[in-house]
PDB file of C-alpha atoms and ligand atoms in Angstrom:
ATOM      1  CA  UNK A   1      98.004 -40.647  61.788  1.00 46.00           C
ATOM      2  CA  UNK A   2     101.165 -40.011  63.747  1.00 50.00           C
ATOM      3  CA  UNK A   3     101.975 -37.258  66.208  1.00 60.00           C
ATOM      4  CA  UNK A   4     105.457 -36.779  64.816  1.00 81.00           C
ATOM      5  CA  UNK A   5     106.252 -33.169  64.064  1.00 86.00           C
ATOM      6  CA  UNK A   6     107.037 -32.527  60.441  1.00 94.00           C
ATOM      7  CA  UNK A   7     110.803 -31.999  59.978  1.00 93.00           C
ATOM      8  CA  UNK A   8     110.081 -29.069  57.699  1.00 94.00           C
ATOM      9  CA  UNK A   9     108.658 -26.891  60.481  1.00 92.00           C
ATOM     10  CA  UNK A  10     112.204 -25.659  61.131  1.00 90.00           C
ATOM     11  CA  UNK A  11     112.063 -23.963  57.727  1.00 93.00           C
ATOM     12  CA  UNK A  12     108.953 -21.968  58.599  1.00 94.00           C
ATOM     13  CA  UNK A  13     110.864 -19.189  60.348  1.00 90.00           C
ATOM     14  CA  UNK A  14     113.380 -18.809  57.526  1.00 90.00           C
ATOM     15  CA  UNK A  15     110.548 -18.911  55.024  1.00 92.00           C
ATOM     16  CA  UNK A  16     108.688 -16.098  56.763  1.00 89.00           C
ATOM     17  CA  UNK A  17     111.830 -14.016  57.002  1.00 85.00           C
ATOM     18  CA  UNK A  18     112.536 -14.679  53.313  1.00 85.00           C
ATOM     19  CA  UNK A  19     115.862 -16.245  54.141  1.00 88.00           C
ATOM     20  CA  UNK A  20     115.356 -19.302  51.967  1.00 92.00           C
ATOM     21  CA  UNK A  21     116.570 -19.543  48.397  1.00 94.00           C
ATOM     22  CA  UNK A  22     113.889 -19.101  45.701  1.00 95.00           C
ATOM     23  CA  UNK A  23     113.852 -22.870  45.173  1.00 96.00           C
ATOM     24  CA  UNK A  24     113.492 -23.584  48.900  1.00 95.00           C
ATOM     25  CA  UNK A  25     110.809 -20.926  49.195  1.00 95.00           C
ATOM     26  CA  UNK A  26     108.778 -22.473  46.382  1.00 96.00           C
ATOM     27  CA  UNK A  27     109.321 -25.924  47.822  1.00 96.00           C
ATOM     28  CA  UNK A  28     108.277 -24.962  51.319  1.00 96.00           C
ATOM     29  CA  UNK A  29     105.259 -23.001  50.084  1.00 95.00           C
ATOM     30  CA  UNK A  30     104.164 -26.009  48.081  1.00 96.00           C
ATOM     31  CA  UNK A  31     104.747 -28.356  51.023  1.00 97.00           C
ATOM     32  CA  UNK A  32     103.016 -26.184  53.612  1.00 95.00           C
ATOM     33  CA  UNK A  33      99.815 -26.203  51.571  1.00 95.00           C
ATOM     34  CA  UNK A  34      99.392 -29.854  52.503  1.00 94.00           C
ATOM     35  CA  UNK A  35     101.102 -29.955  55.881  1.00 96.00           C
ATOM     36  CA  UNK A  36      99.171 -29.010  59.000  1.00 95.00           C
ATOM     37  CA  UNK A  37     102.325 -28.929  61.125  1.00 95.00           C
ATOM     38  CA  UNK A  38     103.924 -26.334  58.892  1.00 95.00           C
ATOM     39  CA  UNK A  39     100.716 -24.343  58.521  1.00 95.00           C
ATOM     40  CA  UNK A  40     100.427 -24.223  62.304  1.00 94.00           C
ATOM     41  CA  UNK A  41     104.060 -23.178  62.639  1.00 93.00           C
ATOM     42  CA  UNK A  42     103.616 -20.404  60.067  1.00 93.00           C
ATOM     43  CA  UNK A  43     100.570 -19.091  61.907  1.00 93.00           C
ATOM     44  CA  UNK A  44     102.417 -19.277  65.223  1.00 93.00           C
ATOM     45  CA  UNK A  45     105.476 -17.448  63.895  1.00 92.00           C
ATOM     46  CA  UNK A  46     103.665 -14.946  61.704  1.00 89.00           C
ATOM     47  CA  UNK A  47     103.283 -12.074  64.205  1.00 89.00           C
ATOM     48  CA  UNK A  48     106.925 -12.259  65.220  1.00 87.00           C
ATOM     49  CA  UNK A  49     108.090 -12.598  61.640  1.00 85.00           C
ATOM     50  CA  UNK A  50     106.106  -9.577  60.502  1.00 85.00           C
ATOM     51  CA  UNK A  51     107.525  -7.614  63.395  1.00 86.00           C
ATOM     52  CA  UNK A  52     111.064  -8.663  62.556  1.00 83.00           C
ATOM     53  CA  UNK A  53     110.584  -7.827  58.895  1.00 82.00           C
ATOM     54  CA  UNK A  54     109.372  -4.342  59.734  1.00 86.00           C
ATOM     55  CA  UNK A  55     112.226  -3.951  62.148  1.00 85.00           C
ATOM     56  CA  UNK A  56     114.742  -5.033  59.548  1.00 83.00           C
ATOM     57  CA  UNK A  57     113.251  -2.645  56.988  1.00 85.00           C
ATOM     58  CA  UNK A  58     113.465   0.157  59.547  1.00 85.00           C
ATOM     59  CA  UNK A  59     117.060  -0.636  60.345  1.00 81.00           C
ATOM     60  CA  UNK A  60     118.046  -0.861  56.696  1.00 82.00           C
ATOM     61  CA  UNK A  61     116.287   2.416  55.974  1.00 83.00           C
ATOM     62  CA  UNK A  62     117.967   4.050  58.941  1.00 79.00           C
ATOM     63  CA  UNK A  63     121.255   2.596  57.774  1.00 73.00           C
ATOM     64  CA  UNK A  64     120.869   4.259  54.387  1.00 74.00           C
ATOM     65  CA  UNK A  65     119.704   7.611  55.661  1.00 69.00           C
ATOM     66  CA  UNK A  66     121.590   8.040  58.902  1.00 58.00           C
ATOM     67  CA  UNK A  67     124.710   6.018  58.473  1.00 55.00           C
ATOM     68  CA  UNK A  68     126.893   8.532  60.240  1.00 54.00           C
ATOM     69  CA  UNK A  69     124.502   8.888  63.137  1.00 55.00           C
ATOM     70  CA  UNK A  70     123.432   6.580  65.881  1.00 53.00           C
ATOM     71  CA  UNK A  71     120.674   4.252  64.679  1.00 52.00           C
ATOM     72  CA  UNK A  72     117.255   4.967  66.085  1.00 53.00           C
ATOM     73  CA  UNK A  73     116.826   1.333  67.047  1.00 54.00           C
ATOM     74  CA  UNK A  74     120.232   1.144  68.661  1.00 52.00           C
ATOM     75  CA  UNK A  75     119.271  -1.322  71.365  1.00 52.00           C
ATOM     76  CA  UNK A  76     117.925  -3.757  68.803  1.00 53.00           C
ATOM     77  CA  UNK A  77     120.641  -3.072  66.253  1.00 51.00           C
ATOM     78  CA  UNK A  78     123.302  -3.769  68.849  1.00 52.00           C
ATOM     79  CA  UNK A  79     122.109  -7.364  69.020  1.00 54.00           C
ATOM     80  CA  UNK A  80     122.258  -7.770  65.241  1.00 52.00           C
ATOM     81  CA  UNK A  81     125.816  -8.609  64.225  1.00 50.00           C
ATOM     82  CA  UNK A  82     125.213  -7.651  60.587  1.00 50.00           C
ATOM     83  CA  UNK A  83     124.238  -4.118  61.433  1.00 47.00           C
ATOM     84  CA  UNK A  84     127.663  -2.595  62.059  1.00 48.00           C
ATOM     85  CA  UNK A  85     129.913  -3.529  59.137  1.00 49.00           C
ATOM     86  CA  UNK A  86     127.487  -2.300  56.452  1.00 49.00           C
ATOM     87  CA  UNK A  87     127.648   1.132  57.978  1.00 51.00           C
ATOM     88  CA  UNK A  88     131.408   1.311  57.980  1.00 51.00           C
ATOM     89  CA  UNK A  89     131.765   0.290  54.336  1.00 45.00           C
TER      90      UNK A  89
HETATM   91 ZN1   ZN B   1     105.498 -29.865  57.021  1.00 53.66          ZN
END
């Protein structure tokens, strides 16, 4: 038993934020079933990932509804580079 961290833990964040391709998602899900490192990473990242997902949904919803107005989450949106251009399209 080695203490080396599994190289796949870096995928946990992307997996939780659904930023992986369908193939990568299936692969990581399969892998994490048997990997304690990745399971631990998922548990550690879960609260933040859920928060970010809600935030993203809020921003996207605000983007659709209030495109001409200032976003409600302007302080957060200002740090997200992908927020602006969609609105100007
Ligand atoms: Zn792993």
